[in-house]
Short mmCIF file of C-alpha atoms in Angstrom, two decimals:
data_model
loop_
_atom_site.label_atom_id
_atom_site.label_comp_id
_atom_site.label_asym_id
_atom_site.label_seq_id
_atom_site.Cartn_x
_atom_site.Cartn_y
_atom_site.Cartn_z
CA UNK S 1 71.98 -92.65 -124.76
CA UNK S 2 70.97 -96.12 -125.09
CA UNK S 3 71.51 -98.58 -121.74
CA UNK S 4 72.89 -101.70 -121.87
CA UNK S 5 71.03 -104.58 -119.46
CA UNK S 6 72.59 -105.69 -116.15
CA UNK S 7 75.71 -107.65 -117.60
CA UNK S 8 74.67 -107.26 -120.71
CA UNK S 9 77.88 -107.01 -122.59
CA UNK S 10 78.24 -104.13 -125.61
CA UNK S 11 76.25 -105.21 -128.78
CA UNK S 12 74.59 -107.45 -127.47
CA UNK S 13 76.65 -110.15 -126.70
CA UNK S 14 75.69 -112.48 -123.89
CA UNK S 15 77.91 -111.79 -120.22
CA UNK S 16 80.05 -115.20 -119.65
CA UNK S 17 80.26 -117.11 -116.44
CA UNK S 18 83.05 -116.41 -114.72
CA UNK S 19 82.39 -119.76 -112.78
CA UNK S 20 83.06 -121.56 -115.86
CA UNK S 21 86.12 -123.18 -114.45
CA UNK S 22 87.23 -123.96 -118.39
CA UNK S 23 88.11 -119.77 -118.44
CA UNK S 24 91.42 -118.61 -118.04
CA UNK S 25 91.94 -115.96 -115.29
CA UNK S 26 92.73 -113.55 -118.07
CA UNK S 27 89.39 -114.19 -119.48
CA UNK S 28 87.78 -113.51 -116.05
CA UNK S 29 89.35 -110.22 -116.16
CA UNK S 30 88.66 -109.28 -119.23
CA UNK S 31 84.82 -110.11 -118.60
CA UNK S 32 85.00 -108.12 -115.51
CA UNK S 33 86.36 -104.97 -117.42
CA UNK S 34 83.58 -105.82 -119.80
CA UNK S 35 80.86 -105.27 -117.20
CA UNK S 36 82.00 -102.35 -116.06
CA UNK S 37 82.24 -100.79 -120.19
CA UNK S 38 85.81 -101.04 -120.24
CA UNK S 39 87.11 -102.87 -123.67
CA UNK S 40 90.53 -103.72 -123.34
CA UNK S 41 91.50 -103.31 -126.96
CA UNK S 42 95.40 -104.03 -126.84
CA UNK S 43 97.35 -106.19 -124.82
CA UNK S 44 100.69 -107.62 -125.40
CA UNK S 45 104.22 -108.45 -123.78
CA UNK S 46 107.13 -106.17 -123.86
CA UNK S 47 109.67 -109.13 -123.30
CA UNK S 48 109.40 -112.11 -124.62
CA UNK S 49 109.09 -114.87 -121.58
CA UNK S 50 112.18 -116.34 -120.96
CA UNK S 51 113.74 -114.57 -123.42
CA UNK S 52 117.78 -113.25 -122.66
CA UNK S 53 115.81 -109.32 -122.88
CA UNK S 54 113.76 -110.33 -120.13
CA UNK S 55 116.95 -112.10 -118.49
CA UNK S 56 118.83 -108.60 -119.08
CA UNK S 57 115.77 -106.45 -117.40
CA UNK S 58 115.04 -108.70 -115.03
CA UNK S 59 118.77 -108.51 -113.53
CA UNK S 60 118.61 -104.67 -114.06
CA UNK S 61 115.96 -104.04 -111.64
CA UNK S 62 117.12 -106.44 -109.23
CA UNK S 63 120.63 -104.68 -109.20
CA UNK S 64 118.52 -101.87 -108.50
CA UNK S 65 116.39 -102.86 -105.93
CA UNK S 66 119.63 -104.82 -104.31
CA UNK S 67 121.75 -101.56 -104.36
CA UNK S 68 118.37 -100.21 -102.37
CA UNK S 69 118.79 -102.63 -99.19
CA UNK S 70 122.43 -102.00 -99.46
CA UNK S 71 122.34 -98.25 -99.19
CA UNK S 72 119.34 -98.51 -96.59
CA UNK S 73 121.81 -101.04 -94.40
CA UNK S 74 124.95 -98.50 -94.89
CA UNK S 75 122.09 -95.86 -93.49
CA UNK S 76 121.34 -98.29 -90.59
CA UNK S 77 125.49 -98.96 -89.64
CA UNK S 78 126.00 -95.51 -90.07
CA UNK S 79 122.71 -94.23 -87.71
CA UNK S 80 123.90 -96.43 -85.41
CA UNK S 81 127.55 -97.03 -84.68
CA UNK S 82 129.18 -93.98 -86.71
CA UNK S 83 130.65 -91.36 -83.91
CA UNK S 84 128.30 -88.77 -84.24
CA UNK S 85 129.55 -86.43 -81.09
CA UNK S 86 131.23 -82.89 -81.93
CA UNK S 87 134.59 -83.41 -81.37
CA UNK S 88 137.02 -80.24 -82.31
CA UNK S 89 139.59 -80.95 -85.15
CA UNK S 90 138.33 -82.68 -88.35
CA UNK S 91 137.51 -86.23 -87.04
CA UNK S 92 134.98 -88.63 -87.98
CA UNK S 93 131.72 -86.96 -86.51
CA UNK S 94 132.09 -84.44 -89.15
CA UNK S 95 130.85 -86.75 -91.78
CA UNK S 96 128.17 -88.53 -89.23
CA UNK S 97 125.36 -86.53 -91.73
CA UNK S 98 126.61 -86.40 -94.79
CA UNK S 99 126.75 -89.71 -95.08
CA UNK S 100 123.10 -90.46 -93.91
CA UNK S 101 121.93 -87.94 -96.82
CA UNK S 102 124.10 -89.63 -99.52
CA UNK S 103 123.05 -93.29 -98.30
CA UNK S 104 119.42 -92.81 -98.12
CA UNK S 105 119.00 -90.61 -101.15
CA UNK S 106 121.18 -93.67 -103.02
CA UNK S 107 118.40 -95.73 -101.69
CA UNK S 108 115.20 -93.84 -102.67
CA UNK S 109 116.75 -93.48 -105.65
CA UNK S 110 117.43 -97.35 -106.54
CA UNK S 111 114.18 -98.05 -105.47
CA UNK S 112 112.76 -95.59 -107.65
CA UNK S 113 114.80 -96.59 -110.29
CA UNK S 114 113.48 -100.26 -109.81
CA UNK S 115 110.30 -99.47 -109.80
CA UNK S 116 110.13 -97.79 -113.24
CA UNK S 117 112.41 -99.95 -114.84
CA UNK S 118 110.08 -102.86 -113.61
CA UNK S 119 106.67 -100.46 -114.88
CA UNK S 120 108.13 -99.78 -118.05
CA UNK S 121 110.33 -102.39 -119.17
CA UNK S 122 108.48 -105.31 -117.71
CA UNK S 123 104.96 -105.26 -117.36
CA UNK S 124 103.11 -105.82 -120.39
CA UNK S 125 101.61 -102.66 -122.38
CA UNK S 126 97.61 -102.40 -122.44
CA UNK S 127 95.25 -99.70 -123.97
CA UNK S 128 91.69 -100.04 -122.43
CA UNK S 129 88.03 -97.81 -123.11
CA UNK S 130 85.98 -97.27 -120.98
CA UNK S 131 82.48 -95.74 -121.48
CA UNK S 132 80.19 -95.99 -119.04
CA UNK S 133 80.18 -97.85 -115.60
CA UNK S 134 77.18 -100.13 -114.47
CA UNK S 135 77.17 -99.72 -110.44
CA UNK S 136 74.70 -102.63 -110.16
CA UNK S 137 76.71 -105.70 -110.11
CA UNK S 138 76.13 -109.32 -109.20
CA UNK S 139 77.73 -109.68 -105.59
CA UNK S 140 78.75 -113.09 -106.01
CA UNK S 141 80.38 -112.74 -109.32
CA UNK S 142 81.54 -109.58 -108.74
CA UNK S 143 83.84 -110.78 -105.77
CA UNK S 144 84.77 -113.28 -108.08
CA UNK S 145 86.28 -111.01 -110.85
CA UNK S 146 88.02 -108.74 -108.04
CA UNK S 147 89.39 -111.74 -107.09
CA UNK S 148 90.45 -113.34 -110.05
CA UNK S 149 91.75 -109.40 -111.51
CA UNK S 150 94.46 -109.15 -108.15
CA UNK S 151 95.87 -112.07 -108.85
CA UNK S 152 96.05 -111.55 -112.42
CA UNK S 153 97.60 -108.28 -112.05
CA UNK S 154 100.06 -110.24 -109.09
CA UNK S 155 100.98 -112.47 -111.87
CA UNK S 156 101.52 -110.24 -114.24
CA UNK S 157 104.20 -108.42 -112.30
CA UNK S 158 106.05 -111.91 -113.29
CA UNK S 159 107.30 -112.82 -109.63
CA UNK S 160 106.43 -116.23 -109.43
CA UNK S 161 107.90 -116.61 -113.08
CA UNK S 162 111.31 -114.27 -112.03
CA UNK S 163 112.25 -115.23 -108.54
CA UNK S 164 115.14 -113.08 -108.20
CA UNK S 165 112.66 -110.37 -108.99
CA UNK S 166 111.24 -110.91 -105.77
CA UNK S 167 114.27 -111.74 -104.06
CA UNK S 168 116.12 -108.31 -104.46
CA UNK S 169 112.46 -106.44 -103.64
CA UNK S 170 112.73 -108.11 -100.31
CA UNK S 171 116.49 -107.32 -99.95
CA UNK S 172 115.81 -104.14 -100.87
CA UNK S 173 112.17 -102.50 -98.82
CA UNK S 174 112.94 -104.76 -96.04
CA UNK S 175 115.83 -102.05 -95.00
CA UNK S 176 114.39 -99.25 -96.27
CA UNK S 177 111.36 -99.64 -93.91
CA UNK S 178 114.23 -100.63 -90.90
CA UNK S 179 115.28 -96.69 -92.50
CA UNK S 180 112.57 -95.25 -91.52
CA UNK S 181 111.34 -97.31 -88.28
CA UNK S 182 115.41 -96.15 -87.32
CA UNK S 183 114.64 -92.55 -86.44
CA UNK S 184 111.34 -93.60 -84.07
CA UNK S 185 113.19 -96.07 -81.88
CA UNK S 186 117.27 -94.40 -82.06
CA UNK S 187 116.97 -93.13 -78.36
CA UNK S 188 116.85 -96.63 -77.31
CA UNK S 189 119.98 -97.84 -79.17
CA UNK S 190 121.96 -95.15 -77.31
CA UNK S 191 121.33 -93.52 -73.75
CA UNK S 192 120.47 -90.04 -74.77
CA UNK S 193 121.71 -88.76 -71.41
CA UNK S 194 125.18 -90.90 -71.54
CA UNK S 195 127.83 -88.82 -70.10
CA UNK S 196 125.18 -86.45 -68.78
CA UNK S 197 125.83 -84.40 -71.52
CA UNK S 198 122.17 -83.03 -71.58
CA UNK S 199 123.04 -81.19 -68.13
CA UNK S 200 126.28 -79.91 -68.29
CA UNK S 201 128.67 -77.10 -69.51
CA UNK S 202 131.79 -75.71 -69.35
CA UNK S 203 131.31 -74.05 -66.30
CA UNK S 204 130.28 -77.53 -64.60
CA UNK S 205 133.96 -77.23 -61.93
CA UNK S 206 136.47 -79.35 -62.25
CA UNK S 207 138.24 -81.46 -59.87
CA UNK S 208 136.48 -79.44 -56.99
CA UNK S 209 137.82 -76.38 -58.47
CA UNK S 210 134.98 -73.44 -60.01
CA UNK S 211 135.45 -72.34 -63.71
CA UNK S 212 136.19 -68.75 -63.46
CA UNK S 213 134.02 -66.38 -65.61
CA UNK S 214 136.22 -64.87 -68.48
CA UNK S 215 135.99 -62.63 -71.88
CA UNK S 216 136.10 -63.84 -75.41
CA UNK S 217 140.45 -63.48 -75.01
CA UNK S 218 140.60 -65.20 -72.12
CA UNK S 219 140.74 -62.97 -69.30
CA UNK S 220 139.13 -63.00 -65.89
CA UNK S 221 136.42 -60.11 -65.16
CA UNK S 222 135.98 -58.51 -61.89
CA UNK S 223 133.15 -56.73 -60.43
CA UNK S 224 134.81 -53.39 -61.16
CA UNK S 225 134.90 -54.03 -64.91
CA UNK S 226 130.73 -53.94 -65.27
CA UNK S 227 129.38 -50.48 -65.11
CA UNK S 228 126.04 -50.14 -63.34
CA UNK S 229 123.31 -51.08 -66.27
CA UNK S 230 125.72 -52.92 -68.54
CA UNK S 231 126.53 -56.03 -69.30
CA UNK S 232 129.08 -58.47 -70.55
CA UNK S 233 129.12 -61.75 -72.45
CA UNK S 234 131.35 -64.31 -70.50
CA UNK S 235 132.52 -67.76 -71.15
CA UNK S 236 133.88 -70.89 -69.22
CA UNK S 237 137.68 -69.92 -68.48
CA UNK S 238 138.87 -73.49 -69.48
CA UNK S 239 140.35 -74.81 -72.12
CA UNK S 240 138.79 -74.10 -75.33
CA UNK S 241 135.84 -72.58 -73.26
CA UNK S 242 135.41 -70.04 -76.11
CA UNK S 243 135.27 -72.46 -78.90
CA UNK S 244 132.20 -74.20 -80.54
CA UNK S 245 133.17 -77.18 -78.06
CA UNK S 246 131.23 -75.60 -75.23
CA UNK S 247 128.65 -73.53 -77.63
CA UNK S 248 126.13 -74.01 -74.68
CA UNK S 249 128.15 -72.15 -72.25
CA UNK S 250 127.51 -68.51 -73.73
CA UNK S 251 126.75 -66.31 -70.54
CA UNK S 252 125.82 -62.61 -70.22
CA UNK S 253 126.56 -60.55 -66.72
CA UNK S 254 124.60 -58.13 -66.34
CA UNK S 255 125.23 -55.66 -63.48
CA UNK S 256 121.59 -54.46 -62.37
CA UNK S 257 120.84 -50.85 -60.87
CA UNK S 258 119.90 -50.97 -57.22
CA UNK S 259 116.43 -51.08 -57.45
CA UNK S 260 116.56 -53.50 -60.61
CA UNK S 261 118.77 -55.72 -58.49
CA UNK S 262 116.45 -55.67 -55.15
CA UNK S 263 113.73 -57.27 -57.55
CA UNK S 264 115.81 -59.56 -58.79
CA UNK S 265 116.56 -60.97 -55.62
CA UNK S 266 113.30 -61.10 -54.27
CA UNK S 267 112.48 -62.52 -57.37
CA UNK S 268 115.32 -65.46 -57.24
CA UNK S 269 113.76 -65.94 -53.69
CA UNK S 270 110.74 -66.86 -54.99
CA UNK S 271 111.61 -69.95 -56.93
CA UNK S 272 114.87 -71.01 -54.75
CA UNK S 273 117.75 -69.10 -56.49
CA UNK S 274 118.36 -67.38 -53.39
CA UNK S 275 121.97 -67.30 -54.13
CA UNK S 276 122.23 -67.12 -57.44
CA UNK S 277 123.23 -63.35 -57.40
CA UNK S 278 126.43 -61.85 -56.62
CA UNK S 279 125.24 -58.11 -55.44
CA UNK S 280 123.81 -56.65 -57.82
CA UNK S 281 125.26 -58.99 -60.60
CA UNK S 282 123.21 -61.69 -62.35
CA UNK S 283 124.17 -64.26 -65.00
CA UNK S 284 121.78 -65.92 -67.44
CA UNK S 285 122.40 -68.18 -70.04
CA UNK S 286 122.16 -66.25 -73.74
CA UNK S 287 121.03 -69.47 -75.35
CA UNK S 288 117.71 -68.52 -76.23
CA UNK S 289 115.01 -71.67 -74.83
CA UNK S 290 113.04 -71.21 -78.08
CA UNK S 291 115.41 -72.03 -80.72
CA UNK S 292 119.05 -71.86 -79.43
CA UNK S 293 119.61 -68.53 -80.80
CA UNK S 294 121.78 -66.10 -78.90
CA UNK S 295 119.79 -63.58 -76.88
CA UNK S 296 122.18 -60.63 -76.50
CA UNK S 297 120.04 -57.66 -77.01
CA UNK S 298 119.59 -56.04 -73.40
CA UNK S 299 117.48 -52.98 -72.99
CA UNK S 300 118.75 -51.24 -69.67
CA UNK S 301 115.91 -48.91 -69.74
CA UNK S 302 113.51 -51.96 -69.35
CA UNK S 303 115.39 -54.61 -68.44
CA UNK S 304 114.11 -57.26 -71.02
CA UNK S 305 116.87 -59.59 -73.02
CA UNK S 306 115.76 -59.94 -76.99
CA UNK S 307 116.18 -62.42 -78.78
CA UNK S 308 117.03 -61.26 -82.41
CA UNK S 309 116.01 -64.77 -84.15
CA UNK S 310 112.35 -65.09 -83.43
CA UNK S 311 111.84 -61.70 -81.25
CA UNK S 312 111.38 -63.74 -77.85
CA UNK S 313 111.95 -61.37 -74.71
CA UNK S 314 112.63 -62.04 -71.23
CA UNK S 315 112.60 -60.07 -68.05
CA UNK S 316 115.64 -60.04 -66.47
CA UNK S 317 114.17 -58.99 -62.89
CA UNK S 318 112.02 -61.45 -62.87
CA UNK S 319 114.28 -64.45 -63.39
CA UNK S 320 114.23 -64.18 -66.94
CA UNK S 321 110.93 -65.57 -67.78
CA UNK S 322 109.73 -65.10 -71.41
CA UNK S 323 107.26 -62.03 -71.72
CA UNK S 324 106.71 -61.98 -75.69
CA UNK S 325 107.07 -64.08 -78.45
CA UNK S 326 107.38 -67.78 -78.89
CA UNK S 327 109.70 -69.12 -76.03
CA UNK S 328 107.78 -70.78 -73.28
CA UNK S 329 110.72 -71.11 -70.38
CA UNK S 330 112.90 -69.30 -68.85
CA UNK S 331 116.32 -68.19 -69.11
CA UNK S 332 118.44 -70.73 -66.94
CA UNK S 333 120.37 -68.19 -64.23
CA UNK S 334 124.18 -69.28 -63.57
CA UNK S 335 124.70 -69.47 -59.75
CA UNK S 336 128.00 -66.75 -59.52
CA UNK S 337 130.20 -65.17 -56.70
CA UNK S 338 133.59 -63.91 -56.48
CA UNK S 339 136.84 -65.96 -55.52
CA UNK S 340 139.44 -65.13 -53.21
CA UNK S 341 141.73 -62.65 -56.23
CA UNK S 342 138.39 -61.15 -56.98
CA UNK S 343 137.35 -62.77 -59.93
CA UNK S 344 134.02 -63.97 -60.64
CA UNK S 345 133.69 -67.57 -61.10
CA UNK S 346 130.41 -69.78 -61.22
CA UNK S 347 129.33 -71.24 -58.10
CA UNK S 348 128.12 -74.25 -59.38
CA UNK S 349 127.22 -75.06 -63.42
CA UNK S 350 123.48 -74.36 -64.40
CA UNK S 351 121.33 -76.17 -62.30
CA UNK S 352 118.71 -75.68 -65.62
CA UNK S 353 119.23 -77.62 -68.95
CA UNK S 354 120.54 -74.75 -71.09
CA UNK S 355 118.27 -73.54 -74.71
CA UNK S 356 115.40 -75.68 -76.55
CA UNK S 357 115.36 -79.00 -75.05
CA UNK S 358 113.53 -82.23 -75.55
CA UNK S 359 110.95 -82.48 -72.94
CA UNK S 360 109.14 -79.18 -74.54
CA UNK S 361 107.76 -81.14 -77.56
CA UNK S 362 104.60 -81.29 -77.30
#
């Protein structure tokens, strides 16, 4: 292997100096590449400058990158001031996230689009070798040829000579990074706990009146109509109480044995829930606090809910705190008694938020 001098150029010809100010910046480059062993052996336009192709390219990829900043601003009106609440029927909030997938992916895919187009179209085509690379270089004239190379390669992206090139790339990334700054600052552009609709169900009473406790047709339960050991699932006994419009009210009754049901209450004693229990009947939410699945598998012999989803379990008689798997809080317990016809009804609504929640992230 033979080794060239310290800016000695290939076959011996001598290095130029790139403070010369009668060399172009192209020549700059070029003797930079040549330092480092790298002979660029081709270079040429695609598009002839000024020419109607690079007219018809030019307003190609800005379509492209405008069609970017307009799909990123439909994402924007959308995140913001589309309804976005579940409302039952087939109104507006139904197409709150379709829409954000079909506007953004229209605007990554403009922007990519643009980009290529602009790479392939555009910039001018160049075939370089490069054999060996000297890491000994003249500090001074080696910031000099970085220099001179980024804003060769700035100018050869052709802004300066197509404006609207640079135009429509600021229409365009200025609201796709607004896109992605959206998601990081949304809780402030609407109260998260507007309507307190973090902290309530449909067993929350109404108009001073409690929400009776009734099956998946409609009808009130007494205590008679829980054996000792079973259980029931229960909903709100409002209107549409057993629709997906109060999908957080989900309850399961369980009516404890006598001993189960003596540690239950000395276990609601312990944390406050003193009179949460209606004899030996207790009500937890079956929203698992994990994931939101439904926890309905109850094991009488034990006394532990499951959670089919992720295999959580929680002990009932101990006010259903998580014993295995991957929830890390409780059950919330709905406070229940009996009215006046002997029908249970919830004594207040849960005085826990109900299934996964915010505040666990860590």
């Amino acid at each position: 292997m033979i080794t060239q001098p310290e800016h000695q150029a290939p076959q011996g010809r001598e290095p130029l100096d790139v403070n010369d100010p009668r060399l172009s910046r192209f020549d700059i480059v070029q003797e930079g590449a040549r330092r480092d062993d790298i002979e660029i052996v081709h270079y040429e336009e695609q598009v002839v400058p000024g020419s109607r192709a690079e007219r018809r390219l030019t307003r190609t990829v800005a379509s492209f990158f405008l069609l970017t900043g307009l799909a990123a601003t439909a994402f924007l009106a959308i995140y913001i001031w589309w309804p976005w609440q579940y409302k039952a029927g087939s109104g507006g909030d139904k197409l709150y996230t379709p829409l954000l997938g079909l506007t953004l992916g229209v605007a990554l895919l403009a922007v990519g689009f643009g980009i290529l187009t602009w790479g392939k179209k555009l910039l001018p085509k160049e075939v370089s070798i490069q054999d060996r690379h000297e890491n000994d270089p003249n500090a001074a004239e080696s910031r000099k040829i970085t220099g001179a190379t980024m804003l060769y390669m700035a100018d050869e992206l052709g802004v300066k000579r197509r404006p609207l090139l640079g135009i429509s790339l600021l229409a365009g990334l200025a609201p796709i990074g607004a896109v992605a700054a959206a998601p990081l600052v949304g809780g402030l552009i609407s109260n998260p706990h507007k309507n307190n609709q973090m902290f309530t169900t449909g067993f929350a009473p109404a108009e001073g009146k409690k929400i009776r406790l009734v099956r998946e047709d409609g009808r009130p339960i007494r205590p008679a109509d829980v054996s000792s050991g079973g259980q029931l699932t229960v909903f709100p006994g409002i209107e549409h109480g057993v629709s997906n419009k109060h999908a957080d009210s989900p309850t399961l009754l369980i009516h404890l044995r006598e001993s189960d049901a003596e540690m239950s209450r000395a276990a609601n004693q312990r944390v406050g829930h003193a009179n949460y229990m209606w004899g030996n009947f207790a009500a937890f939410s079956k929203i698992c606090t994990h994931a939101g699945c439904p926890a309905s598998l109850y094991e009488q012999q034990t006394n532990r809910l499951l959670c089919p989803c992720h295999q959580s379990q929680f002990l009932i008689t101990d006010n259903a705190q998580p014993i295995f798997g991957p929830a890390s809080r409780r059950l919330p317990q709905l406070p229940i008694e009996v009215d006046g016809e002997g029908f249970f009804v919830a004594r207040s609504d849960y005085t826990e938020t109900v299934g996964p929640d915010f505040w666990e992230r860590p």
